[in-house]
XYZ file of N, CA and C in Angstrom:
534
model
N -10.850 -25.279 -0.236
C -11.075 -23.804 -0.640
C -9.756 -23.476 -0.495
N -9.406 -21.886 -0.691
C -8.314 -21.341 -0.609
C -8.466 -20.250 0.272
N -7.540 -20.107 1.333
C -7.363 -19.070 2.122
C -6.567 -18.292 2.365
N -6.788 -17.139 2.226
C -5.906 -15.683 1.945
C -4.977 -16.424 2.893
N -4.820 -16.327 3.997
C -3.430 -16.556 4.683
C -2.587 -17.630 4.445
N -2.921 -18.488 3.811
C -2.318 -19.798 3.640
C -1.785 -19.529 1.989
N -2.498 -19.022 0.763
C -1.810 -18.514 -0.415
C -0.565 -17.811 -0.535
N 0.158 -18.853 -1.782
C 0.926 -17.587 -2.314
C 0.688 -17.859 -3.869
N 1.104 -16.893 -4.297
C 1.152 -17.016 -6.351
C 2.439 -17.251 -6.646
N 2.759 -18.162 -7.756
C 3.833 -18.406 -8.583
C 3.382 -18.220 -9.828
N 4.326 -17.404 -10.359
C 4.164 -16.980 -11.524
C 4.987 -17.747 -12.102
N 5.412 -18.839 -13.283
C 6.268 -19.299 -14.109
C 6.523 -18.937 -15.184
N 7.896 -18.335 -15.772
C 8.691 -17.893 -16.892
C 7.555 -17.527 -18.320
N 6.844 -16.204 -17.833
C 6.122 -15.931 -18.780
C 6.958 -14.840 -19.724
N 8.181 -15.124 -20.733
C 9.348 -14.647 -21.290
C 9.233 -14.458 -22.437
N 10.117 -13.606 -22.920
C 11.143 -13.655 -24.292
C 9.505 -13.917 -25.438
N 10.573 -14.254 -26.635
C 9.969 -14.750 -28.053
C 8.679 -15.497 -27.698
N 9.348 -16.589 -27.043
C 8.512 -17.960 -26.383
C 6.875 -17.768 -26.152
N 6.711 -16.270 -25.485
C 5.706 -15.885 -24.544
C 4.722 -15.272 -25.858
N 4.884 -15.157 -27.029
C 4.289 -14.903 -28.001
C 3.520 -15.532 -28.596
N 4.076 -16.797 -28.684
C 3.727 -18.113 -29.248
C 2.921 -19.109 -28.820
N 2.222 -18.524 -27.400
C 1.518 -19.381 -26.784
C -0.008 -19.328 -27.358
N -0.977 -20.143 -27.636
C -1.652 -20.693 -27.554
C -3.101 -19.930 -27.065
N -3.828 -19.259 -27.693
C -4.812 -17.573 -27.036
C -3.770 -16.862 -26.283
N -2.523 -16.932 -26.775
C -1.501 -15.827 -25.874
C -2.564 -14.098 -25.031
N -3.286 -13.316 -25.692
C -3.880 -12.557 -25.304
C -4.698 -12.606 -24.007
N -5.341 -13.392 -23.838
C -6.056 -14.015 -23.057
C -5.537 -14.803 -21.649
N -4.173 -15.482 -22.285
C -3.128 -15.982 -21.125
C -2.739 -14.546 -20.459
N -2.092 -13.824 -21.274
C -1.275 -12.661 -20.520
C -2.594 -11.691 -19.852
N -3.715 -11.575 -20.111
C -4.759 -10.991 -19.106
C -4.492 -11.322 -17.937
N -5.262 -12.435 -18.026
C -5.144 -13.300 -16.814
C -4.074 -13.442 -16.092
N -2.969 -13.422 -16.031
C -1.874 -13.557 -15.217
C -1.560 -12.496 -14.878
N -1.994 -11.351 -15.595
C -2.075 -9.770 -14.936
C -3.477 -9.584 -13.821
N -4.141 -10.245 -14.212
C -5.222 -9.946 -13.225
C -5.039 -11.097 -11.951
N -4.025 -12.045 -11.485
C -3.742 -12.790 -10.553
C -2.907 -11.720 -9.758
N -1.947 -11.098 -10.930
C -0.755 -10.471 -10.175
C -1.263 -9.211 -9.499
N -2.611 -8.793 -9.752
C -3.239 -7.370 -9.393
C -3.797 -7.817 -8.427
N -4.601 -8.742 -8.600
C -5.778 -9.272 -7.098
C -4.627 -9.861 -6.469
N -3.524 -10.454 -6.235
C -2.353 -11.059 -5.434
C -1.703 -9.413 -4.505
N -1.859 -8.201 -4.877
C -1.214 -7.156 -4.818
C -2.361 -6.591 -3.383
N -3.066 -6.724 -4.065
C -4.520 -6.562 -3.527
C -4.524 -6.868 -2.319
N -4.677 -8.596 -2.171
C -5.203 -9.083 -1.144
C -4.152 -9.358 0.106
N -2.929 -9.094 -0.743
C -1.800 -8.604 0.449
C -0.902 -10.558 -0.020
N -0.953 -10.885 -0.984
C -0.516 -12.543 -1.192
C 1.439 -12.230 -1.556
N 2.169 -12.806 -0.983
C 3.322 -13.057 -1.514
C 3.220 -13.594 -2.947
N 3.772 -13.221 -3.988
C 3.823 -13.382 -5.275
C 5.708 -13.751 -5.510
N 6.219 -15.195 -6.190
C 7.188 -15.848 -6.320
C 7.464 -15.578 -7.735
N 8.299 -14.734 -8.166
C 8.129 -14.580 -9.843
C 9.421 -15.128 -10.396
N 9.280 -15.843 -11.349
C 10.636 -16.844 -11.939
C 10.717 -16.829 -13.512
N 11.942 -17.060 -13.925
C 12.424 -16.990 -15.100
C 13.461 -18.066 -15.176
N 13.135 -18.435 -16.572
C 14.078 -19.580 -17.454
C 14.946 -18.861 -17.735
N 16.163 -18.987 -17.543
C 17.475 -18.264 -18.332
C 17.166 -17.510 -19.297
N 17.041 -16.483 -18.448
C 16.341 -15.290 -19.207
C 17.807 -14.820 -20.432
N 18.831 -14.777 -19.791
C 19.758 -14.300 -20.823
C 19.759 -15.345 -21.932
N 18.982 -16.302 -22.262
C 18.925 -17.022 -23.465
C 17.784 -16.681 -23.874
N 16.599 -17.478 -23.030
C 15.097 -16.942 -23.782
C 14.374 -15.551 -23.194
N 15.025 -14.707 -22.972
C 14.630 -13.198 -22.917
C 13.713 -12.699 -21.324
N 13.865 -11.817 -21.201
C 12.928 -11.802 -19.792
C 11.800 -11.804 -19.359
N 10.970 -11.693 -18.694
C 9.666 -11.604 -18.354
C 9.170 -10.189 -19.763
N 7.775 -10.914 -20.298
C 7.322 -9.878 -21.278
C 6.990 -8.841 -20.829
N 7.248 -7.025 -20.884
C 7.031 -6.163 -20.476
C 5.651 -5.525 -20.027
N 4.745 -6.423 -20.562
C 3.047 -6.132 -19.970
C 3.170 -7.027 -18.782
N 3.612 -7.804 -18.122
C 3.342 -8.574 -17.370
C 4.580 -7.711 -16.403
N 5.727 -8.365 -16.823
C 6.559 -7.487 -15.891
C 6.205 -6.066 -15.236
N 5.721 -5.064 -15.925
C 5.290 -4.002 -14.835
C 4.561 -3.872 -14.059
N 3.577 -5.097 -13.619
C 2.648 -5.407 -12.685
C 3.695 -5.740 -11.680
N 5.436 -6.702 -11.776
C 5.824 -7.156 -10.942
C 7.283 -6.184 -10.500
N 6.782 -4.466 -10.546
C 7.739 -3.946 -10.308
C 7.957 -3.541 -8.764
N 9.383 -3.775 -8.765
C 9.791 -3.175 -7.183
C 9.899 -5.216 -6.563
N 9.732 -5.821 -7.536
C 10.298 -7.539 -7.365
C 11.347 -7.658 -7.967
N 11.936 -8.583 -7.887
C 13.152 -9.610 -8.484
C 12.441 -11.155 -9.288
N 12.935 -10.926 -10.287
C 12.635 -12.743 -10.062
C 13.428 -13.394 -9.830
N 13.196 -14.515 -9.856
C 14.620 -15.942 -9.366
C 14.629 -16.538 -10.846
N 15.795 -16.497 -11.042
C 16.119 -17.486 -12.263
C 16.795 -18.522 -11.870
N 15.973 -19.191 -12.690
C 16.609 -20.841 -12.734
C 16.746 -21.356 -13.619
N 17.634 -22.748 -13.880
C 17.902 -23.754 -15.329
C 16.835 -25.255 -14.968
N 16.507 -24.942 -13.624
C 16.052 -26.400 -14.481
C 14.581 -26.031 -15.089
N 13.637 -26.605 -15.553
C 12.390 -26.426 -15.835
C 10.819 -26.608 -14.286
N 11.373 -27.421 -13.523
C 10.884 -27.269 -11.935
C 11.392 -25.981 -11.129
N 10.415 -25.325 -11.305
C 11.134 -23.806 -9.884
C 11.857 -24.729 -8.526
N 11.309 -25.529 -8.306
C 11.790 -26.161 -7.341
C 13.064 -26.947 -7.014
N 13.608 -26.857 -8.686
C 15.083 -27.151 -9.143
C 15.827 -25.765 -8.395
N 15.235 -24.929 -8.011
C 16.323 -23.531 -7.934
C 15.979 -23.265 -6.142
N 17.270 -23.462 -5.634
C 17.229 -23.553 -3.943
C 17.186 -21.856 -3.979
N 16.730 -21.170 -4.076
C 16.377 -19.818 -4.041
C 14.854 -19.664 -3.979
N 14.266 -20.719 -4.634
C 12.863 -20.347 -5.129
C 12.281 -21.097 -3.734
N 12.924 -22.477 -3.443
C 12.336 -23.086 -2.370
C 12.934 -22.969 -0.952
N 14.036 -21.494 -0.782
C 14.117 -20.905 0.177
C 12.856 -20.218 0.571
N 12.793 -19.335 -0.747
C 11.716 -17.962 -0.824
C 9.988 -18.331 -0.353
N 10.070 -19.988 -0.770
C 8.475 -20.855 -0.791
C 8.715 -21.114 0.881
N 9.391 -21.732 1.692
C 9.563 -22.098 2.938
C 9.135 -20.568 3.771
N 10.086 -19.329 3.340
C 10.090 -18.369 4.373
C 8.865 -17.904 4.742
N 7.724 -17.806 3.588
C 6.494 -17.665 3.957
C 5.550 -18.517 4.901
N 5.917 -19.998 5.085
C 5.288 -20.750 5.580
C 3.578 -21.064 4.995
N 3.058 -21.327 4.207
C 2.171 -20.841 3.586
C 2.356 -22.337 2.806
N 1.115 -23.166 2.095
C 0.913 -24.364 1.732
C -0.026 -24.717 0.753
N -0.687 -23.420 0.491
C -1.324 -23.025 -0.847
C -0.907 -22.713 -1.991
N -0.567 -22.973 -3.150
C 0.133 -22.461 -4.096
C -1.066 -22.449 -5.539
N -1.425 -20.905 -6.232
C -1.761 -20.670 -6.766
C -0.814 -20.733 -8.157
N -0.663 -21.391 -8.960
C 0.393 -21.738 -10.218
C -0.150 -21.033 -11.661
N 0.699 -20.392 -11.934
C 0.165 -19.516 -13.387
C 1.463 -19.454 -14.274
N 1.271 -19.401 -15.114
C 2.515 -19.110 -16.402
C 2.674 -20.517 -17.230
N 4.181 -20.305 -17.920
C 4.281 -21.202 -19.003
C 5.428 -22.216 -18.949
N 5.338 -23.182 -19.712
C 4.762 -23.671 -20.311
C 3.954 -24.990 -19.893
N 2.552 -24.919 -19.738
C 1.785 -26.129 -18.814
C 2.437 -27.439 -18.822
N 2.980 -27.742 -20.143
C 3.044 -29.009 -19.888
C 4.555 -29.453 -19.539
N 5.325 -28.588 -19.647
C 6.721 -28.455 -19.144
C 6.938 -27.512 -18.007
N 7.334 -26.708 -17.845
C 7.761 -25.901 -16.562
C 6.945 -25.846 -15.862
N 5.469 -25.245 -16.380
C 4.370 -25.229 -14.982
C 3.890 -27.224 -14.482
N 4.064 -27.962 -15.273
C 4.121 -29.430 -14.989
C 5.028 -29.982 -13.974
N 5.772 -29.171 -14.353
C 6.956 -30.428 -13.229
C 7.243 -28.863 -12.084
N 6.851 -28.536 -12.066
C 6.930 -27.410 -10.811
C 5.413 -28.082 -9.888
N 4.558 -28.230 -10.330
C 3.669 -28.987 -9.653
C 3.618 -29.905 -9.060
N 4.567 -30.602 -9.872
C 4.769 -32.577 -9.437
C 6.027 -32.334 -8.348
N 6.917 -31.427 -8.491
C 7.522 -31.135 -7.356
C 7.217 -30.617 -6.277
N 5.844 -29.218 -6.107
C 5.363 -28.743 -5.121
C 4.383 -30.352 -4.016
N 3.964 -31.054 -5.345
C 2.827 -31.532 -4.329
C 3.818 -32.983 -4.273
N 4.999 -33.314 -4.306
C 5.825 -34.174 -3.814
C 6.348 -33.539 -2.693
N 6.310 -32.515 -2.503
C 6.691 -31.503 -1.080
C 5.852 -31.235 -0.105
N 4.679 -31.354 -0.455
C 3.333 -31.475 0.617
C 2.641 -30.311 0.350
N 2.559 -29.431 -0.500
C 2.121 -28.307 -1.160
C 0.784 -28.736 -1.601
N -0.397 -27.482 -1.342
C -1.805 -27.961 -2.163
C -1.672 -27.239 -3.065
N -1.894 -27.442 -4.509
C -1.297 -26.588 -5.807
C -2.498 -26.711 -6.598
N -2.833 -25.465 -6.476
C -3.923 -24.875 -7.508
C -3.611 -24.611 -9.177
N -3.591 -24.979 -10.144
C -3.358 -24.571 -11.266
C -4.306 -23.404 -11.918
N -3.979 -22.323 -12.356
C -4.973 -21.309 -12.406
C -5.128 -21.754 -14.295
N -6.112 -22.424 -14.443
C -6.248 -22.855 -15.734
C -6.250 -21.968 -16.925
N -6.787 -21.228 -16.724
C -7.268 -19.781 -17.432
C -5.923 -18.738 -17.490
N -4.937 -19.147 -16.872
C -3.776 -18.540 -16.527
C -2.754 -19.173 -16.835
N -2.507 -20.227 -17.649
C -1.267 -21.295 -17.751
C -1.591 -21.478 -19.181
N -0.307 -21.746 -20.057
C -0.705 -21.813 -21.539
C 0.440 -22.534 -22.085
N 0.318 -22.928 -23.526
C 1.367 -24.008 -23.877
C 1.081 -23.379 -25.529
N 2.434 -23.691 -26.438
C 2.164 -23.400 -28.064
C 0.989 -23.763 -28.245
N 0.786 -25.363 -28.037
C -0.511 -25.879 -28.505
C -1.717 -26.391 -27.477
N -2.864 -26.272 -28.011
C -3.692 -26.518 -27.102
C -3.489 -27.967 -26.302
N -2.511 -28.569 -27.052
C -3.257 -30.653 -26.978
C -2.031 -30.624 -25.864
N -0.910 -29.519 -25.884
C -0.075 -30.063 -24.470
C -0.166 -29.198 -23.677
N -1.304 -27.890 -23.887
C -1.591 -27.451 -22.111
C -3.046 -28.676 -21.387
N -3.025 -28.963 -22.866
C -4.497 -30.367 -22.277
C -3.591 -31.011 -21.320
N -2.830 -31.938 -22.165
C -2.343 -32.887 -21.125
C -1.387 -32.641 -20.066
N -0.800 -31.253 -19.999
C -0.214 -30.710 -19.163
C -1.083 -30.698 -17.885
N -2.321 -30.263 -18.526
C -3.237 -30.331 -17.181
C -3.809 -31.404 -16.582
N -3.675 -32.542 -17.865
C -4.547 -33.771 -17.233
C -3.338 -34.585 -16.103
N -2.411 -34.562 -17.025
C -1.541 -35.259 -15.513
C -1.427 -34.369 -14.425
N -1.395 -33.020 -14.120
C -1.407 -32.447 -13.149
C -2.314 -32.915 -12.152
N -3.741 -33.290 -12.736
C -4.752 -33.189 -11.864
C -4.784 -34.878 -11.231
N -4.233 -35.602 -12.189
C -4.246 -36.902 -11.677
C -3.041 -37.170 -10.503
N -2.169 -36.044 -10.960
C -1.180 -36.180 -9.467
C -1.729 -35.401 -8.379
N -2.928 -34.795 -8.395
C -3.607 -34.460 -7.524
C -3.421 -32.437 -7.665
N -2.727 -32.431 -8.244
C -3.334 -30.813 -8.447
C -4.745 -30.461 -8.157
N -5.344 -29.227 -8.245
C -6.709 -28.291 -8.393
C -6.676 -28.188 -9.359
N -7.517 -27.972 -10.045
C -8.271 -26.927 -10.899
C -8.608 -25.621 -10.230
N -8.522 -24.580 -10.894
C -9.227 -23.286 -10.712
C -9.423 -22.419 -11.823
N -9.810 -21.089 -11.559
C -9.506 -20.245 -12.872
C -9.693 -18.959 -12.217
N -9.155 -17.602 -12.677
C -8.378 -16.712 -12.080
C -9.852 -16.277 -11.461
N -11.365 -16.153 -11.421
C -12.331 -15.911 -11.078
C -12.593 -16.483 -9.718
N -12.634 -17.969 -9.883
C -12.830 -18.995 -9.252
C -11.937 -18.828 -7.817
N -10.739 -18.565 -8.513
C -9.571 -18.632 -6.879
C -10.033 -16.941 -6.356
N -10.260 -16.273 -6.883
C -10.325 -14.971 -6.857
C -11.650 -14.702 -5.152
N -12.838 -15.598 -6.253
C -13.877 -15.112 -5.482
C -13.710 -16.195 -4.331
N -13.411 -17.393 -4.668
C -13.186 -18.502 -3.358
C -12.201 -17.923 -2.066
N -11.544 -16.581 -2.402
C -10.773 -16.592 -0.896
C -12.061 -15.345 -0.260
N -13.263 -15.139 -0.680
C -13.755 -14.624 -0.217
C -15.060 -15.295 0.338
N -15.722 -14.605 1.710
C -16.510 -15.516 2.292
C -17.971 -14.570 1.861
N -17.672 -13.192 1.498
C -18.961 -12.337 1.619
C -18.929 -11.635 0.503
N -19.726 -10.935 -0.248
C -19.715 -9.849 -1.527
C -19.635 -8.288 -1.041
N -18.430 -8.131 0.261
C -18.608 -6.961 0.722
C -17.073 -6.298 1.303
N -16.814 -5.189 1.298
C -15.488 -4.486 1.641
C -14.371 -4.479 0.611
N -13.592 -3.428 0.596
C -12.964 -2.434 -0.206
C -12.017 -2.812 -0.937
N -11.097 -4.946 -0.103
C -10.484 -5.000 -0.824
C -11.690 -6.212 -2.116
N -12.861 -6.641 -1.540
C -13.800 -7.154 -2.735
C -13.955 -6.366 -3.794
N -14.236 -5.127 -3.844
C -14.856 -4.324 -4.770
C -13.509 -4.237 -6.008
N -12.082 -3.817 -5.081
C -10.968 -4.225 -5.852
C -11.083 -5.119 -7.027
N -11.316 -6.522 -6.143
C -11.091 -7.547 -7.088
C -12.539 -7.560 -8.022
N -13.307 -7.070 -7.698
C -14.547 -7.091 -9.108
C -14.052 -6.559 -9.935
N -13.472 -4.889 -9.836
C -12.701 -3.974 -10.421
C -11.828 -4.612 -11.580
N -10.890 -5.723 -10.984
C -9.564 -6.262 -11.380
C -10.276 -7.643 -12.271
N -11.359 -8.329 -12.190
C -11.995 -9.264 -13.094
C -13.518 -8.686 -13.814
């Protein structure tokens, strides 16, 4: 069960021309945006990551516009955990549940999940908000993450899991997002 007070949203590398090559990219982009919007409504911390933006390009504009006022953490390693700034930012929130979105499922998302699990975090992979260029690679990445102990969720499942009842202003805002 996700507990709002214990959740962090981690956005992994939705950037450059590579993002435009993702399998079912439009749905993927829309779901990442939904997660970012919902995180803002719920007051969840968001950690935004980019892999070598000088080489791969910056986060795509349709995602970046929802991260306005934030700065991406730039990394060289495939895993976000290979970046000291990420590890320190994560630790500063003192939360243990990670909602993981981004790309590519079988590379950077997988390696980040692996390292987070090894560090004692509870990882929830938002399956409709992660992507790879090929469907098969996404499936392999998801399968391996699950075998390692990551949990699967979806945009709607994750968001509604953080509510006990269908009432309140935040709930109404979340319904509008999904």
